[in-house]
PDB file of C-alpha atoms in Angstrom:
ATOM      1  CA  GLN A  17     101.740  17.793  51.351  1.00 89.00           C
ATOM      2  CA  THR A  18     102.465  21.105  49.683  1.00 94.00           C
ATOM      3  CA  VAL A  19     105.871  21.424  48.060  1.00 97.00           C
ATOM      4  CA  VAL A  20     107.583  24.654  47.041  1.00 98.00           C
ATOM      5  CA  THR A  21     110.309  24.187  44.449  1.00 98.00           C
ATOM      6  CA  GLN A  22     113.361  26.319  43.702  1.00 98.00           C
ATOM      7  CA  GLU A  23     116.366  25.766  41.479  1.00 98.00           C
ATOM      8  CA  PRO A  24     118.941  23.954  43.649  1.00 98.00           C
ATOM      9  CA  SER A  25     121.810  25.997  42.288  1.00 98.00           C
ATOM     10  CA  LEU A  26     122.595  28.760  39.832  1.00 98.00           C
ATOM     11  CA  THR A  27     125.812  30.389  38.688  1.00 98.00           C
ATOM     12  CA  VAL A  28     126.139  33.964  37.462  1.00 97.00           C
ATOM     13  CA  SER A  29     129.048  36.162  36.447  1.00 97.00           C
ATOM     14  CA  PRO A  30     129.751  39.397  38.283  1.00 97.00           C
ATOM     15  CA  GLY A  31     127.717  42.193  36.726  1.00 97.00           C
ATOM     16  CA  GLY A  32     125.305  39.742  35.166  1.00 98.00           C
ATOM     17  CA  THR A  33     121.618  39.164  35.691  1.00 98.00           C
ATOM     18  CA  VAL A  34     120.001  36.066  37.136  1.00 98.00           C
ATOM     19  CA  THR A  35     116.424  35.085  37.971  1.00 98.00           C
ATOM     20  CA  LEU A  36     115.537  32.625  40.709  1.00 98.00           C
ATOM     21  CA  THR A  37     112.067  31.101  40.676  1.00 98.00           C
ATOM     22  CA  CYS A  38     109.667  29.629  43.199  1.00 98.00           C
ATOM     23  CA  ALA A  39     106.934  27.218  42.180  1.00 98.00           C
ATOM     24  CA  SER A  40     104.053  25.702  44.131  1.00 98.00           C
ATOM     25  CA  SER A  41     102.840  22.114  43.806  1.00 97.00           C
ATOM     26  CA  THR A  42      99.284  23.443  44.117  1.00 96.00           C
ATOM     27  CA  GLY A  43      99.446  25.421  40.897  1.00 96.00           C
ATOM     28  CA  ALA A  44     100.270  28.935  39.789  1.00 97.00           C
ATOM     29  CA  VAL A  45     101.752  31.283  42.359  1.00 97.00           C
ATOM     30  CA  THR A  46      99.818  34.524  42.656  1.00 96.00           C
ATOM     31  CA  SER A  47     100.094  37.545  44.893  1.00 95.00           C
ATOM     32  CA  ASP A  48      97.639  35.797  47.224  1.00 95.00           C
ATOM     33  CA  TYR A  49     100.554  33.605  48.302  1.00 96.00           C
ATOM     34  CA  TYR A  50     102.458  36.710  49.489  1.00 96.00           C
ATOM     35  CA  PRO A  51     105.817  35.464  48.173  1.00 97.00           C
ATOM     36  CA  ASN A  52     108.780  36.313  50.360  1.00 98.00           C
ATOM     37  CA  TRP A  53     112.466  36.037  49.520  1.00 98.00           C
ATOM     38  CA  PHE A  54     115.249  35.607  52.069  1.00 98.00           C
ATOM     39  CA  GLN A  55     119.013  35.651  51.729  1.00 98.00           C
ATOM     40  CA  GLN A  56     121.238  33.550  53.958  1.00 98.00           C
ATOM     41  CA  LYS A  57     125.019  33.625  54.054  1.00 98.00           C
ATOM     42  CA  PRO A  58     127.058  30.911  55.777  1.00 96.00           C
ATOM     43  CA  GLY A  59     126.917  31.114  59.547  1.00 95.00           C
ATOM     44  CA  GLN A  60     124.314  33.871  59.529  1.00 97.00           C
ATOM     45  CA  ALA A  61     120.604  34.094  60.161  1.00 97.00           C
ATOM     46  CA  PRO A  62     118.466  34.647  57.091  1.00 98.00           C
ATOM     47  CA  ARG A  63     117.395  38.169  56.269  1.00 97.00           C
ATOM     48  CA  SER A  64     114.315  39.298  54.427  1.00 97.00           C
ATOM     49  CA  LEU A  65     114.909  40.855  51.007  1.00 98.00           C
ATOM     50  CA  ILE A  66     111.485  40.937  49.348  1.00 98.00           C
ATOM     51  CA  TYR A  67     108.008  40.608  50.854  1.00 97.00           C
ATOM     52  CA  SER A  68     104.532  40.325  49.384  1.00 95.00           C
ATOM     53  CA  THR A  69     105.812  39.606  45.870  1.00 97.00           C
ATOM     54  CA  ASN A  70     107.751  42.784  45.093  1.00 97.00           C
ATOM     55  CA  ASN A  71     108.194  44.986  48.151  1.00 96.00           C
ATOM     56  CA  LYS A  72     111.673  45.858  49.355  1.00 97.00           C
ATOM     57  CA  HIS A  73     112.999  46.713  52.769  1.00 95.00           C
ATOM     58  CA  SER A  74     115.134  49.749  53.430  1.00 95.00           C
ATOM     59  CA  TRP A  75     118.146  47.441  53.519  1.00 96.00           C
ATOM     60  CA  THR A  76     117.390  45.623  50.262  1.00 98.00           C
ATOM     61  CA  PRO A  77     119.863  46.616  47.538  1.00 97.00           C
ATOM     62  CA  ALA A  78     118.199  48.166  44.495  1.00 97.00           C
ATOM     63  CA  ARG A  79     119.566  45.400  42.253  1.00 97.00           C
ATOM     64  CA  PHE A  80     117.135  42.910  43.830  1.00 98.00           C
ATOM     65  CA  SER A  81     113.562  42.795  42.552  1.00 98.00           C
ATOM     66  CA  GLY A  82     110.616  40.474  43.005  1.00 98.00           C
ATOM     67  CA  SER A  83     107.867  39.585  40.565  1.00 98.00           C
ATOM     68  CA  LEU A  84     105.502  36.915  39.287  1.00 98.00           C
ATOM     69  CA  LEU A  85     106.717  35.147  36.170  1.00 96.00           C
ATOM     70  CA  GLY A  86     104.997  32.357  34.287  1.00 94.00           C
ATOM     71  CA  GLY A  87     103.014  31.137  37.288  1.00 97.00           C
ATOM     72  CA  LYS A  88     105.961  31.335  39.656  1.00 98.00           C
ATOM     73  CA  ALA A  89     107.361  33.883  42.066  1.00 98.00           C
ATOM     74  CA  ALA A  90     110.665  35.259  40.872  1.00 98.00           C
ATOM     75  CA  LEU A  91     113.653  37.056  42.351  1.00 98.00           C
ATOM     76  CA  THR A  92     115.847  38.890  39.850  1.00 98.00           C
ATOM     77  CA  LEU A  93     119.316  40.188  40.591  1.00 98.00           C
ATOM     78  CA  SER A  94     120.573  42.734  38.075  1.00 97.00           C
ATOM     79  CA  GLY A  95     124.223  43.688  38.160  1.00 97.00           C
ATOM     80  CA  VAL A  96     125.232  40.871  40.482  1.00 98.00           C
ATOM     81  CA  GLN A  97     127.967  41.616  43.012  1.00 97.00           C
ATOM     82  CA  PRO A  98     130.351  39.085  44.581  1.00 97.00           C
ATOM     83  CA  GLU A  99     128.676  39.651  47.942  1.00 97.00           C
ATOM     84  CA  ASP A 100     125.418  38.319  46.511  1.00 98.00           C
ATOM     85  CA  GLU A 101     126.803  34.785  46.671  1.00 98.00           C
ATOM     86  CA  ALA A 102     124.469  33.136  49.165  1.00 98.00           C
ATOM     87  CA  GLU A 103     121.544  30.770  49.633  1.00 98.00           C
ATOM     88  CA  TYR A 104     118.163  32.233  48.699  1.00 98.00           C
ATOM     89  CA  TYR A 105     114.881  30.945  50.049  1.00 98.00           C
ATOM     90  CA  CYS A 106     111.362  31.728  48.966  1.00 98.00           C
ATOM     91  CA  LEU A 107     108.357  31.407  51.247  1.00 98.00           C
ATOM     92  CA  LEU A 108     104.721  31.030  50.260  1.00 97.00           C
ATOM     93  CA  SER A 109     101.708  31.514  52.488  1.00 95.00           C
ATOM     94  CA  TYR A 110      98.776  29.138  52.025  1.00 94.00           C
ATOM     95  CA  SER A 111      95.734  30.971  53.320  1.00 87.00           C
ATOM     96  CA  GLY A 112      97.898  32.311  56.120  1.00 82.00           C
ATOM     97  CA  THR A 113      97.619  29.072  58.042  1.00 89.00           C
ATOM     98  CA  GLN A 114     100.504  27.151  56.549  1.00 93.00           C
ATOM     99  CA  LEU A 115     103.748  28.703  55.465  1.00 96.00           C
ATOM    100  CA  VAL A 116     106.082  26.697  53.260  1.00 97.00           C
ATOM    101  CA  PHE A 117     109.667  27.456  52.335  1.00 98.00           C
ATOM    102  CA  GLY A 118     111.281  26.370  49.133  1.00 98.00           C
ATOM    103  CA  GLY A 119     114.348  24.181  49.352  1.00 98.00           C
ATOM    104  CA  GLY A 120     116.647  27.095  48.596  1.00 98.00           C
ATOM    105  CA  THR A 121     118.829  28.146  45.677  1.00 98.00           C
ATOM    106  CA  LYS A 122     122.570  28.283  46.129  1.00 98.00           C
ATOM    107  CA  LEU A 123     123.765  31.212  44.057  1.00 98.00           C
ATOM    108  CA  THR A 124     127.390  31.168  43.004  1.00 98.00           C
ATOM    109  CA  VAL A 125     129.008  34.321  41.609  1.00 97.00           C
ATOM    110  CA  LEU A 126     131.857  33.256  39.386  1.00 93.00           C
TER     111      LEU A 126
ATOM    112  CA  GLN B  23     116.873  48.996  66.856  1.00 95.00           C
ATOM    113  CA  VAL B  24     114.916  45.778  66.660  1.00 97.00           C
ATOM    114  CA  GLN B  25     116.588  42.905  68.470  1.00 98.00           C
ATOM    115  CA  LEU B  26     115.512  39.326  68.973  1.00 98.00           C
ATOM    116  CA  VAL B  27     117.596  37.008  71.135  1.00 98.00           C
ATOM    117  CA  GLU B  28     116.827  33.335  71.589  1.00 98.00           C
ATOM    118  CA  SER B  29     117.861  31.257  74.580  1.00 97.00           C
ATOM    119  CA  GLY B  30     117.204  27.845  76.052  1.00 97.00           C
ATOM    120  CA  GLY B  31     118.707  25.618  73.417  1.00 96.00           C
ATOM    121  CA  GLY B  32     120.961  22.673  74.184  1.00 97.00           C
ATOM    122  CA  LEU B  33     121.302  18.911  74.180  1.00 97.00           C
ATOM    123  CA  VAL B  34     118.267  16.807  75.066  1.00 98.00           C
ATOM    124  CA  LYS B  35     117.515  13.097  74.832  1.00 97.00           C
ATOM    125  CA  PRO B  36     114.856  11.736  72.483  1.00 98.00           C
ATOM    126  CA  GLY B  37     111.465  11.984  74.135  1.00 98.00           C
ATOM    127  CA  GLY B  38     112.610  14.862  76.301  1.00 98.00           C
ATOM    128  CA  SER B  39     111.437  18.449  76.535  1.00 98.00           C
ATOM    129  CA  LEU B  40     112.956  21.873  76.114  1.00 98.00           C
ATOM    130  CA  ARG B  41     111.637  25.411  76.306  1.00 98.00           C
ATOM    131  CA  LEU B  42     113.013  28.122  74.054  1.00 98.00           C
ATOM    132  CA  SER B  43     112.654  31.793  74.901  1.00 98.00           C
ATOM    133  CA  CYS B  44     113.006  34.845  72.714  1.00 98.00           C
ATOM    134  CA  ALA B  45     113.540  38.283  74.209  1.00 98.00           C
ATOM    135  CA  ALA B  46     112.455  41.147  71.984  1.00 98.00           C
ATOM    136  CA  SER B  47     113.448  44.800  72.148  1.00 98.00           C
ATOM    137  CA  GLY B  48     113.446  47.939  70.027  1.00 98.00           C
ATOM    138  CA  PHE B  49     109.790  47.816  69.012  1.00 97.00           C
ATOM    139  CA  THR B  50     106.310  47.634  70.523  1.00 97.00           C
ATOM    140  CA  PHE B  51     106.201  43.885  71.043  1.00 98.00           C
ATOM    141  CA  SER B  52     102.483  43.704  71.709  1.00 97.00           C
ATOM    142  CA  ASP B  53     101.720  45.110  68.235  1.00 96.00           C
ATOM    143  CA  PHE B  54     103.306  42.238  66.323  1.00 96.00           C
ATOM    144  CA  TYR B  55     102.779  38.597  65.540  1.00 96.00           C
ATOM    145  CA  MET B  56     105.793  36.415  66.298  1.00 97.00           C
ATOM    146  CA  SER B  57     106.989  33.164  64.804  1.00 97.00           C
ATOM    147  CA  TRP B  58     109.508  30.345  65.119  1.00 98.00           C
ATOM    148  CA  ILE B  59     111.387  28.969  62.136  1.00 98.00           C
ATOM    149  CA  ARG B  60     113.996  26.227  62.249  1.00 98.00           C
ATOM    150  CA  GLN B  61     116.856  24.956  60.139  1.00 98.00           C
ATOM    151  CA  ALA B  62     118.295  21.468  60.477  1.00 98.00           C
ATOM    152  CA  PRO B  63     122.082  21.219  60.027  1.00 97.00           C
ATOM    153  CA  GLY B  64     122.955  21.698  56.370  1.00 96.00           C
ATOM    154  CA  LYS B  65     119.282  21.863  55.397  1.00 97.00           C
ATOM    155  CA  GLY B  66     116.728  24.479  54.430  1.00 98.00           C
ATOM    156  CA  LEU B  67     114.326  26.582  56.441  1.00 98.00           C
ATOM    157  CA  GLU B  68     111.124  25.217  57.950  1.00 98.00           C
ATOM    158  CA  TRP B  69     108.346  27.358  59.403  1.00 97.00           C
ATOM    159  CA  ILE B  70     107.204  25.930  62.765  1.00 96.00           C
ATOM    160  CA  SER B  71     104.582  28.169  64.309  1.00 97.00           C
ATOM    161  CA  TYR B  72     103.251  31.681  64.689  1.00 96.00           C
ATOM    162  CA  ILE B  73     101.224  33.513  67.303  1.00 97.00           C
ATOM    163  CA  SER B  74      99.180  36.672  66.994  1.00 96.00           C
ATOM    164  CA  SER B  75      99.782  39.778  69.068  1.00 96.00           C
ATOM    165  CA  THR B  76      97.067  38.845  71.579  1.00 97.00           C
ATOM    166  CA  SER B  77      97.697  35.075  71.447  1.00 97.00           C
ATOM    167  CA  SER B  78      94.221  34.566  69.992  1.00 97.00           C
ATOM    168  CA  ILE B  79      95.539  33.104  66.722  1.00 95.00           C
ATOM    169  CA  ILE B  80      98.082  30.286  66.717  1.00 97.00           C
ATOM    170  CA  TYR B  81      99.144  27.954  63.916  1.00 96.00           C
ATOM    171  CA  TYR B  82     101.620  25.096  63.733  1.00 97.00           C
ATOM    172  CA  ALA B  83     103.300  23.123  61.005  1.00 96.00           C
ATOM    173  CA  ASP B  84     102.061  19.541  60.797  1.00 95.00           C
ATOM    174  CA  SER B  85     105.536  18.285  61.752  1.00 96.00           C
ATOM    175  CA  VAL B  86     105.256  19.733  65.274  1.00 98.00           C
ATOM    176  CA  LYS B  87     101.510  19.899  65.878  1.00 97.00           C
ATOM    177  CA  GLY B  88     100.591  18.277  69.188  1.00 97.00           C
ATOM    178  CA  ARG B  89     104.185  18.305  70.432  1.00 98.00           C
ATOM    179  CA  PHE B  90     105.190  21.989  70.387  1.00 98.00           C
ATOM    180  CA  THR B  91     103.371  24.911  71.998  1.00 98.00           C
ATOM    181  CA  ILE B  92     103.987  28.563  71.226  1.00 98.00           C
ATOM    182  CA  SER B  93     103.117  31.258  73.745  1.00 98.00           C
ATOM    183  CA  ARG B  94     104.000  34.840  74.562  1.00 98.00           C
ATOM    184  CA  ASP B  95     104.142  37.259  77.448  1.00 98.00           C
ATOM    185  CA  ASN B  96     103.623  40.813  76.259  1.00 98.00           C
ATOM    186  CA  ALA B  97     104.521  42.226  79.661  1.00 98.00           C
ATOM    187  CA  ARG B  98     107.943  40.616  79.354  1.00 98.00           C
ATOM    188  CA  ASN B  99     108.360  41.211  75.608  1.00 98.00           C
ATOM    189  CA  SER B 100     108.980  37.521  75.143  1.00 98.00           C
ATOM    190  CA  VAL B 101     107.796  34.620  73.038  1.00 98.00           C
ATOM    191  CA  PHE B 102     108.317  30.982  73.926  1.00 98.00           C
ATOM    192  CA  LEU B 103     108.367  27.573  72.295  1.00 98.00           C
ATOM    193  CA  GLN B 104     107.673  24.582  74.526  1.00 98.00           C
ATOM    194  CA  MET B 105     108.961  21.476  72.778  1.00 98.00           C
ATOM    195  CA  ASN B 106     107.849  18.064  74.047  1.00 98.00           C
ATOM    196  CA  SER B 107     108.378  14.515  72.803  1.00 98.00           C
ATOM    197  CA  LEU B 108     111.493  15.621  70.981  1.00 98.00           C
ATOM    198  CA  ARG B 109     112.862  13.501  68.145  1.00 98.00           C
ATOM    199  CA  ALA B 110     116.218  13.356  66.425  1.00 97.00           C
ATOM    200  CA  GLU B 111     114.678  15.115  63.440  1.00 97.00           C
ATOM    201  CA  ASP B 112     113.906  18.147  65.617  1.00 98.00           C
ATOM    202  CA  THR B 113     117.638  18.851  65.792  1.00 98.00           C
ATOM    203  CA  ALA B 114     118.024  22.307  64.306  1.00 98.00           C
ATOM    204  CA  VAL B 115     118.817  25.949  64.843  1.00 98.00           C
ATOM    205  CA  TYR B 116     115.614  27.603  65.968  1.00 98.00           C
ATOM    206  CA  TYR B 117     115.062  31.201  64.912  1.00 98.00           C
ATOM    207  CA  CYS B 118     112.693  33.643  66.536  1.00 98.00           C
ATOM    208  CA  THR B 119     111.216  36.032  63.970  1.00 98.00           C
ATOM    209  CA  ARG B 120     108.931  39.011  63.931  1.00 97.00           C
ATOM    210  CA  ARG B 121     105.957  38.441  61.661  1.00 95.00           C
ATOM    211  CA  VAL B 122     104.415  41.404  59.916  1.00 92.00           C
ATOM    212  CA  LEU B 123     100.805  40.743  58.993  1.00 87.00           C
ATOM    213  CA  ARG B 124      98.565  43.503  57.722  1.00 85.00           C
ATOM    214  CA  PHE B 125      96.443  44.243  54.683  1.00 84.00           C
ATOM    215  CA  LEU B 126      98.288  42.957  51.587  1.00 83.00           C
ATOM    216  CA  VAL B 127     101.492  42.502  53.562  1.00 86.00           C
ATOM    217  CA  GLN B 128     103.070  39.409  55.046  1.00 91.00           C
ATOM    218  CA  ASP B 129     106.707  39.260  56.059  1.00 93.00           C
ATOM    219  CA  PHE B 130     109.233  37.943  58.545  1.00 94.00           C
ATOM    220  CA  ASP B 131     111.293  41.093  58.740  1.00 95.00           C
ATOM    221  CA  TYR B 132     113.578  40.560  61.732  1.00 97.00           C
ATOM    222  CA  TRP B 133     115.296  37.376  62.860  1.00 98.00           C
ATOM    223  CA  GLY B 134     117.238  36.421  65.953  1.00 98.00           C
ATOM    224  CA  PRO B 135     120.680  34.788  65.671  1.00 98.00           C
ATOM    225  CA  GLY B 136     119.180  31.394  66.463  1.00 98.00           C
ATOM    226  CA  SER B 137     119.445  28.781  69.199  1.00 98.00           C
ATOM    227  CA  LEU B 138     120.733  25.271  68.548  1.00 98.00           C
ATOM    228  CA  VAL B 139     118.677  22.351  69.772  1.00 98.00           C
ATOM    229  CA  THR B 140     120.288  18.929  69.558  1.00 98.00           C
ATOM    230  CA  VAL B 141     118.220  15.824  70.205  1.00 98.00           C
ATOM    231  CA  SER B 142     120.493  12.845  70.779  1.00 96.00           C
ATOM    232  CA  SER B 143     121.015  10.013  73.203  1.00 95.00           C
TER     233      SER B 143
END
């Protein structure tokens, strides 16, 4: 069974920079896995922030960026705002037939 | 604007069945793949199934294969999830999502608010 691993929790100060990562049990994450990143706040549906590694939606704040880093997918927040406190999920696509979410990273802005 | 609204959730006994519906608006429904994703209480997200625009391509997660069936009606701008042989572990909020799938692009760009399914005796 394929497992996608994220940091369970991270803490960052307002205005700081933080990087969340997403690893695959099958090996290095590449663009072929079309990494997606979603943000979920309590009581809300998730919303897509980054798709296909590093593409942003019109609603994605400029401080969010996606990349590949050391064999993992990565989501970097630069200049963190209090409203960025949320759960973040990555999603990897395995040949398009199986899609696996990571367990989520709870980001605390403190 | 794009809207997805799920319905059909509720309380069902183990072994029972339930059918979720998702009404889509604000876009050309027949041009897009659609998908269901669920989230158990206090837990993370789990992809369940997706269906292509013409229903010719369908995939399921192993956890629901053989028990759940996804379908769509392009004339009614709706996608469905028939859930049979329900188990306690199927208790979750079920989200309907639009799946974008084209050359070098995969995304779930729009999500409904979700529908709660509770499996309990």
